[in-house]
Amino acid sequence: MVKRKRPLSPTEVRNQDQSVPNRLSPNVEQHQSRFGIRQSNDASERNPQEQPVDTTAVPPLVEVLPSITRKITACAACRKNKIRCEMPEDGPPCVRCRRRSLSCVLNRSLQSLVEDVKNVELVQSDLRNLHETVGIICQHLELGGLRPLVIDHGNTREGILGSGEPDREQSEGCEVSPPDSPSAVQAPIDTFLDIAKLGSPKSVASPPGRRASRATHGHDLVTKGIVSLAVAEQLLHRYFSRLDHYLYGICCERYDIQQLRTTSPVLLAAICTVSALHDPEDQKYYAVCNKEFRSLVMQSMFEKHDIEYLRALCIASFWLADASRILCSDAIRRAADIRLHRSFDYLIGARGPESCSPSSANPIAAVDRVRLWYLLFVCDQHLSILHNRDSLLRSDKDIAVGWEAYLHRPERTESEVRILSQVSLLLIMGEVRDVLGSDNETQLPPTLTHHITNYSRQLDKWFSKFSALFITNAYIGDFPRKGLELHYRFGKLYLGHQVFKGLHGKPVPMHFVSAANMAHDAAIGIYEMILNDPQLKDSLVGMPHYFHIMIAFAGHLLLEICHNHHEQLSIILHDELHLINAVLHLFRNQHCIPQHPIRRMAPGLSRKLSSCAARLGITTLSEGHQALDNAYGAPVAGRAFSNGSHHLEKEPTQFPVESMGPQMDDFLFGDIGEFTFPDLTSNFLP
């Protein structure tokens, strides 16, 4: 039975009509339209133009939102079916959804959104209090001021973006893209930038002093608490007292840690990372310093920096093999933008000081800039050899081919002689790559035989010329001479290995047998030098990564020759496999962190050695450990390799197959993923 609603009496109707205006605002009379939309009877609300709206005093969002007391406690499925939802106190799923295996979703109400906004405002208030407290602490410790909170500048940023003007705070220090041409003559981009500048009167360059302070203030490793001041000083001392001299004294002088912290935090991070790479006790510092250095480089991708930033990229390119290509490419781009090469003409008198920037108009700064360009050229050529690619820097530039004019300067130094020896050698190896190198796995034609002979003679003349110019270094001893001989053998190895392209295990053509023997003798000489020379043993942890990769390549090639060509080249397998095994034993005993190239390449070469020996049917050798020491361990300078056997009554030595220490990666770094030379894809492995 349906209950009817009782009609109102006349008295009740009058009372209800009188109560309606009391519920409305005293200044605004509203009524309901027949569509259910509330409308205003106030004239000012119907025509907003008659009364301007005051936008200066905008109430907070929480005050505008209504206060809603009713919360949604039923899930969406139960609300849809209009049934009672039995929701437990700990939240979904409800009893019905759990029993029927339904998706129980509790929709958020407007009240929950209001509570979220209130909570965000409370968190922002607490954050401002913490920011003020930390600022007071930093002032007390004289650590510099903190950056302002971003949430306090939201309205300002919105106003700037809304007016169509670029955000000056964000764009400060950013490079103009594209920059003007580094060429001395006017380029098309220069004309375009001049026209664009005239058409954009509002574009004002940011002050360089403000840009520098923004980029460097309070961003160093010590200020951020990544390493302590004592650890940073220890890392810098190791670098400047030893490692910097392997890189020809790239820093020129010993930097003070306070100077690095204020002027170039990126250079400080690069030096600390490289220094920590060479000590097993500093593995934890290497991880955090490397992470900070990469972060600074990524943040600086679109920022302008001075020559010290370029120096940091160069240092990291020589030692950090997993990022060398990326860092070197960025350094070459920046070197062109700051016209680093123009200082060469100024030094040799071909151009006046007006052609250089004001910072490089004096001879000392010009020498530093020329040295830095040569080091970038050396790094670029090294990477082109290791990755079998074209170089980024043109080798026919006046500064590259004019190295002899720079060498004959009366004020040349020992480190500059070493740099120019590398430039001269890499120009020869660059020609070898251009003439003999190829991406295709095809055999060399016989007509290139005379080219190989010619390049071999050039290498001999190069070694003879610079051997007389090298002297002992006060910090790294006789390593410059030993390194010169290693580079000479690297050149012979790189030249001779070209004849193995496209053979795939077939015999070497007779017209290339002498070149094959040259590559084989170079690889043997490299491993003998490492094993017999105390200076090179001490420098294995310290020298740039180019040495390690070429040493790994020499062992790789030597194993392939032993497997495929030992009969044709009259190779005694036991002696050469023992030599490789002895060098790998030396590598495994080096004191360095696991990320060092020596530690990363030793396990992979050990597995290749074991596999090669197994394929050749060699499991034990007649020589024992003492015989191994007598054959290859004597530090005799200039000792020639002997193919004779050494028969001593000792226990036979087995090649380590399982007990090789930790299974490290096969020296295939993230950036060295394409470390492959032509036709050397380990075809002797299964």
XYZ file of C-alpha atoms in Angstrom:
686
model
C 0.000 0.000 0.000
C 1.412 3.366 -1.077
C 1.299 6.165 1.485
C 0.083 9.472 0.171
C 1.760 12.706 1.140
C -0.526 14.913 3.223
C -1.254 18.303 1.585
C -0.045 21.363 3.477
C -2.492 23.588 5.246
C -2.656 27.330 4.351
C -0.863 28.228 7.585
C 2.009 25.858 6.867
C 2.364 27.214 3.319
C 2.693 30.807 4.587
C 5.308 29.797 7.168
C 7.375 27.974 4.534
C 7.313 30.921 2.126
C 8.623 33.233 4.856
C 11.504 30.910 5.687
C 12.912 30.730 2.132
C 14.484 34.242 1.965
C 16.116 33.671 5.346
C 18.156 30.786 3.908
C 19.488 32.932 1.056
C 22.288 35.529 1.170
C 20.957 38.907 2.338
C 22.501 40.688 -0.697
C 21.720 38.149 -3.371
C 18.319 36.760 -4.299
C 18.396 33.502 -6.177
C 15.764 31.232 -7.597
C 15.650 27.881 -9.374
C 14.986 27.759 -13.085
C 12.850 25.087 -14.533
C 16.045 23.272 -15.612
C 17.313 23.079 -12.043
C 20.063 25.728 -12.517
C 20.485 28.317 -9.840
C 20.340 31.842 -11.188
C 21.157 35.188 -9.633
C 18.771 38.120 -9.532
C 21.583 40.580 -8.718
C 22.335 42.929 -11.630
C 26.028 43.059 -10.961
C 26.302 39.309 -11.207
C 24.259 39.172 -14.397
C 26.580 41.775 -16.027
C 30.149 41.399 -14.759
C 31.362 44.421 -16.782
C 29.380 46.828 -14.629
C 31.364 45.865 -11.499
C 35.087 44.902 -11.803
C 36.219 41.797 -10.070
C 39.018 42.177 -7.542
C 41.627 39.541 -8.416
C 44.303 40.744 -6.044
C 42.903 39.022 -2.997
C 42.353 35.437 -4.033
C 41.476 33.173 -1.108
C 43.421 29.936 -0.722
C 42.143 26.829 -2.388
C 41.141 25.214 0.877
C 38.921 28.153 1.820
C 37.153 28.071 -1.549
C 36.405 24.359 -1.436
C 33.222 23.495 0.503
C 33.245 21.524 3.705
C 31.661 18.183 3.000
C 30.940 15.871 5.886
C 29.533 12.922 3.946
C 32.162 10.467 2.748
C 31.828 7.642 0.288
C 31.972 4.340 2.161
C 30.498 2.010 -0.490
C 32.478 0.574 -3.356
C 31.624 1.302 -6.981
C 30.106 -2.141 -7.636
C 27.717 -1.970 -4.671
C 26.749 1.633 -5.434
C 25.944 0.658 -9.015
C 23.629 -2.157 -7.877
C 22.162 0.019 -5.071
C 22.836 -2.580 -2.391
C 24.391 -2.342 1.024
C 28.195 -2.465 0.992
C 29.772 -4.126 4.017
C 33.236 -2.540 3.978
C 35.717 -3.643 6.652
C 37.638 -1.065 8.661
C 40.942 -1.803 6.903
C 39.435 -0.891 3.530
C 38.609 -2.767 0.291
C 37.619 -5.365 -0.720
C 34.172 -5.475 0.762
C 32.411 -8.689 1.777
C 30.396 -8.987 -1.453
C 33.320 -8.270 -3.793
C 35.596 -10.641 -1.928
C 32.961 -13.402 -2.038
C 32.354 -12.915 -5.769
C 35.998 -12.150 -6.674
C 35.076 -8.734 -8.030
C 37.243 -5.668 -8.349
C 36.465 -3.556 -5.316
C 37.184 0.119 -5.972
C 36.345 2.837 -3.485
C 35.916 6.086 -5.406
C 37.371 9.178 -3.829
C 34.939 11.819 -2.670
C 35.358 15.566 -2.811
C 36.033 15.602 0.908
C 39.074 13.332 0.475
C 40.415 15.685 -2.205
C 40.011 18.632 0.157
C 41.904 16.739 2.853
C 44.738 16.050 0.392
C 45.082 19.758 -0.373
C 45.164 20.555 3.342
C 47.863 17.925 3.874
C 49.977 19.346 1.019
C 49.828 22.806 2.568
C 50.930 21.386 5.915
C 53.842 19.595 4.279
C 54.859 22.797 2.481
C 54.780 24.672 5.774
C 56.996 22.066 7.423
C 59.352 22.159 4.441
C 59.735 25.938 4.699
C 60.582 25.608 8.384
C 63.219 22.987 7.618
C 64.641 25.112 4.796
C 64.994 28.123 7.123
C 66.704 25.986 9.775
C 69.184 24.492 7.293
C 69.895 27.989 5.974
C 70.796 29.169 9.468
C 73.108 26.166 9.892
C 74.821 26.841 6.557
C 75.393 30.478 7.510
C 76.878 29.426 10.827
C 79.231 26.946 9.111
C 80.019 29.411 6.285
C 78.894 26.937 3.614
C 77.077 29.453 1.475
C 73.395 30.107 1.037
C 70.753 27.621 -0.039
C 68.778 27.726 -3.230
C 65.304 29.209 -2.806
C 62.405 26.825 -2.697
C 60.702 26.283 -6.034
C 57.242 26.289 -4.450
C 57.766 29.899 -3.346
C 58.240 31.054 -6.940
C 55.268 29.351 -8.557
C 53.251 32.534 -9.163
C 56.293 34.370 -10.509
C 57.110 31.631 -12.989
C 53.503 31.452 -14.158
C 53.493 35.198 -14.796
C 56.708 35.056 -16.815
C 55.582 32.149 -18.911
C 52.182 33.674 -19.442
C 53.691 36.923 -20.722
C 55.596 35.113 -23.436
C 59.054 35.954 -22.037
C 61.590 33.122 -21.491
C 62.429 32.098 -17.969
C 65.675 33.952 -17.258
C 66.493 31.774 -14.253
C 66.252 28.650 -16.343
C 68.005 30.002 -19.426
C 70.999 31.571 -17.717
C 74.210 29.875 -18.781
C 72.563 28.030 -21.647
C 74.325 28.014 -24.976
C 72.954 29.737 -28.027
C 71.903 26.990 -30.399
C 73.438 26.918 -32.914
C 76.576 28.835 -31.804
C 78.550 31.034 -34.155
C 81.113 29.413 -36.396
C 84.616 28.728 -34.992
C 86.050 29.576 -38.414
C 88.063 32.755 -38.905
C 85.999 33.677 -41.965
C 82.317 34.504 -41.879
C 80.057 31.469 -42.122
C 76.357 31.324 -43.075
C 75.352 30.751 -39.460
C 77.072 34.003 -38.456
C 74.898 35.967 -40.875
C 71.774 34.287 -39.595
C 72.622 35.008 -35.957
C 73.300 38.652 -36.741
C 69.918 38.995 -38.462
C 68.139 37.108 -35.688
C 69.773 39.327 -33.079
C 68.517 42.440 -34.842
C 65.046 40.986 -35.006
C 64.939 40.069 -31.320
C 65.497 43.264 -29.281
C 64.245 41.621 -26.101
C 66.957 38.943 -26.099
C 69.597 40.159 -23.702
C 72.637 38.089 -22.875
C 72.949 37.057 -19.259
C 75.896 38.533 -17.366
C 78.884 36.189 -17.423
C 79.683 36.796 -13.786
C 76.199 35.777 -12.715
C 76.349 32.704 -14.959
C 79.643 31.597 -13.454
C 78.427 32.032 -9.892
C 75.254 30.105 -10.637
C 77.193 27.242 -12.200
C 79.860 26.811 -9.549
C 78.703 28.127 -6.204
C 78.118 25.402 -3.631
C 78.111 22.458 -6.014
C 81.372 20.662 -5.232
C 81.848 17.202 -3.781
C 82.822 18.409 -0.337
C 79.966 20.887 0.080
C 77.437 18.237 -0.904
C 78.912 15.840 1.649
C 79.827 13.195 -0.943
C 83.409 12.996 0.321
C 85.102 14.686 3.219
C 87.694 17.401 2.801
C 90.464 15.050 3.963
C 89.495 12.367 1.417
C 89.343 14.926 -1.384
C 92.806 16.203 -0.504
C 94.148 12.645 -0.459
C 92.672 11.899 -3.888
C 94.061 15.131 -5.329
C 97.504 14.430 -3.917
C 97.630 11.014 -5.581
C 96.567 12.464 -8.910
C 98.956 15.420 -9.002
C 101.926 13.504 -7.610
C 101.663 10.590 -10.074
C 98.683 10.157 -12.408
C 98.782 13.590 -14.025
C 102.263 12.866 -15.391
C 101.030 9.818 -17.306
C 98.833 12.308 -19.182
C 101.727 14.634 -20.011
C 100.964 17.043 -17.164
C 97.592 18.143 -18.503
C 96.916 20.268 -15.437
C 100.199 22.179 -15.917
C 100.333 23.089 -12.252
C 99.155 21.762 -8.937
C 95.676 23.078 -8.209
C 94.630 23.993 -4.692
C 91.538 22.187 -3.476
C 89.844 25.428 -2.456
C 90.490 26.811 -5.927
C 88.923 23.756 -7.543
C 85.923 23.861 -5.235
C 85.116 27.459 -6.099
C 86.094 27.634 -9.778
C 85.543 24.156 -11.282
C 83.608 21.519 -9.305
C 83.481 19.356 -12.456
C 87.279 19.241 -12.665
C 87.428 18.357 -8.974
C 84.938 15.516 -9.511
C 86.849 14.220 -12.547
C 90.183 14.199 -10.711
C 88.711 12.486 -7.646
C 87.029 9.848 -9.830
C 90.204 9.047 -11.758
C 92.286 8.978 -8.581
C 89.877 6.641 -6.773
C 89.950 4.281 -9.773
C 93.575 3.386 -9.005
C 93.371 2.298 -5.361
C 91.391 -0.703 -4.059
C 90.829 1.100 -0.768
C 88.920 3.860 -2.552
C 86.281 1.756 -4.309
C 83.411 3.378 -2.406
C 84.769 6.823 -3.241
C 85.049 5.894 -6.901
C 81.367 4.949 -7.038
C 80.093 8.187 -5.495
C 82.587 10.458 -7.284
C 81.858 8.851 -10.650
C 78.130 9.252 -10.092
C 78.556 12.909 -9.159
C 80.837 13.593 -12.131
C 78.359 12.069 -14.577
C 75.535 14.033 -12.986
C 77.420 17.314 -13.354
C 78.255 16.561 -16.984
C 74.638 15.713 -17.794
C 73.388 18.901 -16.148
C 75.963 20.946 -18.077
C 75.075 19.661 -21.528
C 73.451 22.941 -22.614
C 75.581 25.268 -20.517
C 78.640 27.295 -21.430
C 81.829 26.576 -19.504
C 85.427 27.672 -19.446
C 88.594 25.796 -20.338
C 88.740 24.049 -16.947
C 85.541 22.203 -17.783
C 87.164 21.136 -21.049
C 90.168 19.906 -19.084
C 87.905 17.798 -16.876
C 86.323 16.133 -19.931
C 89.767 15.424 -21.376
C 91.061 13.831 -18.161
C 88.020 11.600 -17.868
C 88.228 10.622 -21.559
C 91.718 9.168 -21.116
C 90.947 7.068 -18.024
C 87.212 6.330 -17.841
C 86.866 3.781 -20.636
C 83.129 3.299 -20.206
C 82.383 6.944 -21.013
C 85.367 7.975 -23.098
C 83.642 8.372 -26.468
C 80.806 10.478 -25.083
C 83.074 12.756 -23.074
C 85.606 13.170 -25.875
C 82.878 14.081 -28.383
C 81.516 16.760 -26.062
C 85.031 18.072 -25.423
C 85.758 18.354 -29.163
C 82.531 20.310 -29.699
C 83.375 22.710 -26.889
C 86.973 23.080 -28.108
C 85.680 24.257 -31.482
C 83.216 26.665 -29.861
C 85.930 28.417 -27.843
C 88.326 28.371 -30.851
C 90.997 26.428 -29.048
C 93.010 25.845 -32.216
C 93.588 29.539 -32.953
C 96.209 29.790 -30.217
C 98.580 27.695 -32.350
C 98.963 30.393 -35.011
C 99.505 32.969 -32.291
C 102.360 30.953 -30.748
C 104.223 30.350 -34.010
C 103.722 33.971 -35.101
C 101.320 33.330 -37.971
C 98.538 35.400 -36.386
C 98.418 38.352 -34.031
C 96.956 38.343 -30.507
C 93.799 40.072 -31.758
C 92.714 36.747 -33.348
C 92.597 35.069 -29.940
C 90.205 35.576 -27.079
C 91.319 37.969 -24.319
C 91.821 35.050 -21.928
C 94.356 33.412 -24.285
C 96.186 36.496 -25.550
C 99.224 35.840 -23.327
C 101.800 33.147 -24.212
C 101.260 31.033 -21.089
C 97.510 30.697 -21.691
C 98.098 30.069 -25.405
C 100.544 27.227 -24.653
C 98.018 25.654 -22.306
C 95.277 25.844 -24.940
C 97.497 24.323 -27.647
C 98.541 21.472 -25.349
C 94.897 20.800 -24.540
C 93.974 20.700 -28.240
C 96.774 18.215 -28.930
C 95.564 15.998 -26.085
C 92.039 16.038 -27.511
C 93.502 15.091 -30.882
C 95.410 12.181 -29.298
C 92.304 10.956 -27.452
C 90.176 11.203 -30.593
C 92.721 9.251 -32.637
C 92.997 6.602 -29.926
C 89.249 6.110 -29.953
C 89.152 5.964 -33.753
C 91.699 3.126 -33.623
C 89.967 1.247 -30.822
C 86.519 1.498 -32.404
C 87.590 1.257 -36.059
C 85.847 4.525 -36.956
C 86.747 7.851 -38.491
C 88.188 10.505 -36.231
C 86.151 13.565 -35.309
C 89.017 16.040 -35.455
C 90.477 16.635 -38.894
C 94.063 15.409 -39.032
C 94.915 17.834 -41.845
C 94.446 20.914 -39.707
C 97.420 23.229 -39.531
C 97.780 22.585 -35.829
C 98.020 18.808 -36.396
C 100.368 18.721 -39.366
C 102.400 21.620 -37.963
C 103.547 19.730 -34.887
C 107.203 20.037 -35.925
C 107.024 23.844 -35.822
C 105.730 23.574 -32.270
C 108.405 21.001 -31.386
C 111.231 23.300 -32.477
C 110.195 26.071 -30.108
C 113.115 26.851 -27.765
C 110.848 26.851 -24.674
C 109.483 23.347 -25.268
C 109.193 21.054 -22.251
C 109.617 17.328 -21.686
C 105.859 16.755 -21.541
C 105.347 18.634 -24.818
C 107.885 16.384 -26.551
C 105.891 13.374 -25.361
C 102.612 14.879 -26.601
C 104.044 15.664 -30.024
C 105.488 12.158 -30.325
C 101.949 10.854 -29.962
C 100.615 13.319 -32.522
C 103.273 12.263 -35.031
C 102.634 8.544 -34.437
C 98.864 8.859 -34.695
C 99.114 10.729 -37.974
C 100.880 7.643 -39.378
C 98.352 5.255 -37.830
C 95.540 7.425 -39.175
C 96.880 6.920 -42.691
C 97.041 3.171 -42.035
C 93.389 3.229 -41.007
C 92.350 5.271 -44.048
C 94.276 3.151 -46.583
C 94.105 -0.366 -45.124
C 91.187 -0.222 -42.726
C 87.664 -1.070 -43.762
C 84.337 -2.032 -42.256
C 84.102 -4.969 -44.666
C 85.577 -8.378 -43.863
C 87.482 -8.640 -47.131
C 91.090 -9.618 -47.698
C 93.606 -6.958 -48.590
C 94.604 -6.898 -52.260
C 98.261 -7.760 -53.052
C 98.815 -4.247 -54.404
C 98.832 -2.886 -50.834
C 102.013 -4.766 -49.928
C 104.254 -1.790 -50.679
C 102.005 0.446 -48.541
C 102.559 -1.840 -45.544
C 106.315 -1.731 -46.127
C 106.235 2.051 -46.391
C 104.252 2.502 -43.162
C 106.563 0.096 -41.350
C 109.561 2.216 -42.323
C 107.782 5.356 -41.152
C 107.229 3.735 -37.766
C 110.918 2.818 -37.552
C 111.958 6.401 -38.321
C 109.484 7.754 -35.797
C 110.831 5.535 -33.010
C 114.442 6.366 -33.861
C 113.747 10.131 -33.850
C 111.881 10.418 -30.560
C 113.937 7.860 -28.624
C 116.774 10.384 -28.554
C 114.515 13.155 -27.212
C 112.968 11.407 -24.221
C 114.355 11.908 -20.715
C 113.523 10.486 -17.303
C 110.484 11.986 -15.601
C 110.842 13.127 -11.993
C 107.487 11.579 -10.994
C 107.051 8.405 -13.095
C 110.695 7.535 -13.729
C 111.584 5.928 -17.046
C 107.992 5.240 -18.063
C 108.080 7.796 -20.923
C 110.791 5.752 -22.698
C 109.015 2.474 -21.997
C 105.717 3.942 -23.097
C 107.322 5.151 -26.322
C 108.462 1.595 -27.091
C 105.015 0.224 -26.253
C 103.405 2.703 -28.634
C 105.904 1.697 -31.310
C 104.883 -1.943 -30.905
C 101.210 -0.945 -30.869
C 101.782 0.724 -34.233
C 103.440 -2.387 -35.673
C 100.645 -4.543 -34.258
C 97.935 -2.333 -35.741
C 99.663 -2.261 -39.123
C 100.365 -5.999 -39.314
C 96.991 -7.199 -38.077
C 95.339 -5.826 -41.233
C 96.607 -8.815 -43.269
C 94.472 -11.232 -41.207
C 91.215 -9.657 -42.366
C 88.938 -11.991 -44.266
C 91.123 -15.103 -43.800
C 88.758 -16.945 -41.432
C 91.424 -19.501 -40.517
C 92.884 -19.879 -44.018
C 96.679 -19.550 -44.498
C 98.190 -16.092 -44.821
C 99.008 -15.236 -48.478
C 102.728 -15.441 -49.155
C 103.039 -11.741 -50.033
C 101.681 -10.884 -46.557
C 103.680 -13.384 -44.474
C 106.262 -10.777 -43.484
C 103.500 -8.450 -42.261
C 101.911 -11.326 -40.315
C 105.256 -12.032 -38.660
C 105.557 -8.325 -37.848
C 102.213 -8.387 -36.022
C 103.134 -11.604 -34.207
C 106.525 -10.256 -33.085
C 104.923 -7.019 -31.913
C 102.385 -8.900 -29.763
C 105.146 -11.063 -28.267
C 107.264 -7.977 -27.609
C 104.397 -6.224 -25.831
C 103.804 -9.130 -23.460
C 107.524 -9.633 -22.826
C 107.954 -5.966 -21.942
C 105.072 -6.108 -19.473
C 106.419 -9.237 -17.815
C 110.114 -8.326 -17.713
C 110.177 -4.582 -17.099
C 109.661 -3.464 -13.471
C 108.753 0.066 -14.559
C 105.888 -1.166 -16.732
C 104.711 -3.523 -13.996
C 104.428 -0.593 -11.602
C 102.652 1.495 -14.237
C 99.949 -1.020 -15.163
C 97.719 0.693 -12.620
C 98.139 4.308 -13.631
C 98.498 4.402 -17.397
C 95.458 5.519 -19.478
C 93.007 2.880 -20.703
C 94.300 2.967 -24.309
C 97.300 0.915 -23.136
C 95.093 -1.719 -21.520
C 92.832 -2.149 -24.537
C 95.781 -2.479 -26.918
C 97.394 -5.010 -24.555
C 94.150 -6.993 -24.526
C 94.049 -6.792 -28.322
C 97.643 -8.053 -28.544
C 96.737 -11.122 -26.467
C 93.598 -11.645 -28.518
C 95.518 -11.568 -31.793
C 98.300 -13.755 -30.410
C 95.819 -16.470 -29.436
C 94.232 -16.383 -32.880
C 97.639 -16.691 -34.558
C 98.541 -19.597 -32.271
C 95.348 -21.396 -33.175
C 95.144 -20.749 -36.914
C 98.670 -20.015 -38.138
C 101.177 -21.611 -35.745
C 102.416 -24.078 -38.349
C 102.779 -21.535 -41.137
C 104.625 -19.028 -38.905
C 106.692 -21.703 -37.051
C 105.352 -20.872 -33.587
C 106.176 -22.957 -30.505
C 102.800 -23.078 -28.786
C 103.957 -24.043 -25.281
C 106.208 -21.010 -24.922
C 103.707 -18.480 -26.184
C 100.779 -19.845 -24.218
C 102.985 -19.824 -21.123
C 103.884 -16.190 -21.799
C 100.238 -15.177 -22.038
C 99.385 -17.132 -18.909
C 102.199 -15.445 -16.962
C 101.041 -11.980 -17.983
C 97.442 -12.794 -17.043
C 98.664 -14.014 -13.657
C 100.348 -10.621 -13.245
C 97.117 -8.843 -14.191
C 95.079 -10.811 -11.670
C 97.445 -9.802 -8.868
C 97.257 -6.066 -9.535
C 95.926 -3.977 -6.663
C 93.045 -1.966 -8.081
C 89.278 -1.802 -7.867
C 87.142 -4.252 -9.907
C 86.131 -1.453 -12.326
C 89.721 -0.959 -13.477
C 90.442 -2.186 -17.056
C 93.169 -4.575 -15.850
C 90.728 -6.399 -13.591
C 88.008 -6.403 -16.243
C 90.037 -7.874 -19.085
C 91.984 -10.580 -17.219
C 89.102 -13.088 -16.736
C 87.965 -12.821 -20.348
C 91.457 -13.359 -21.748
C 91.957 -16.268 -19.337
C 88.877 -18.005 -20.687
C 90.043 -17.413 -24.259
C 93.460 -18.829 -23.378
C 91.956 -21.945 -21.799
C 89.616 -22.516 -24.741
C 92.423 -22.032 -27.256
C 94.705 -24.458 -25.385
C 91.924 -27.050 -25.194
C 91.260 -26.779 -28.931
C 94.941 -27.268 -29.620
C 94.987 -30.351 -27.384
C 97.233 -28.779 -24.733
C 96.174 -29.416 -21.155
C 99.519 -29.506 -19.285
C 102.997 -28.180 -19.950
C 106.323 -29.683 -19.007
C 107.465 -26.419 -17.418
C 106.600 -25.736 -13.796
C 106.175 -22.432 -12.035
C 109.918 -22.102 -11.480
C 110.554 -22.700 -15.151
C 108.000 -20.029 -15.942
C 109.841 -17.562 -13.721
C 113.186 -18.432 -15.307
C 111.815 -18.145 -18.820
C 109.848 -14.895 -18.545
C 110.268 -13.437 -15.080
C 113.859 -12.169 -15.241
C 113.897 -8.382 -15.513
C 116.546 -8.241 -18.217
C 116.363 -5.060 -20.301
C 116.310 -5.517 -24.049
C 116.005 -9.300 -23.787
C 114.887 -10.946 -27.022
C 112.201 -13.605 -27.017
C 113.441 -17.170 -27.266
C 111.460 -20.011 -28.801
C 113.490 -22.688 -27.085
C 111.902 -25.109 -24.636
C 112.778 -25.184 -20.949
C 112.743 -28.691 -19.522
C 112.921 -28.703 -15.744
C 111.895 -31.471 -13.399
C 108.919 -29.767 -11.810
C 105.248 -30.510 -11.507
C 103.342 -29.846 -14.713
C 101.398 -26.601 -14.873
C 97.756 -26.685 -15.923
C 95.905 -23.823 -17.513
C 93.292 -22.460 -15.131
C 89.824 -23.100 -16.451
C 87.502 -22.940 -13.473
C 89.665 -21.274 -10.821
C 90.011 -17.873 -12.463
C 88.771 -15.772 -9.606
C 85.550 -13.810 -9.833
C 83.695 -13.982 -13.116
C 84.093 -10.410 -14.274
C 82.768 -9.074 -17.543
C 84.826 -9.599 -20.699
C 86.204 -6.080 -20.891
C 83.160 -5.050 -22.873
C 82.409 -1.713 -21.289
C 79.223 0.218 -21.793
C 81.058 2.582 -24.106
C 83.451 -0.038 -25.494
C 80.635 -2.262 -26.693
C 82.015 -2.086 -30.236
C 85.551 -3.096 -29.247
C 86.112 -5.304 -32.294
C 88.951 -5.284 -34.748
C 88.535 -6.603 -38.283
C 88.212 -10.409 -38.456
C 89.000 -10.809 -34.755
C 85.718 -12.174 -33.491
C 87.242 -15.018 -31.505
C 86.622 -17.602 -34.226
C 88.753 -20.079 -32.297
C 86.133 -20.170 -29.547
C 83.110 -22.485 -29.643
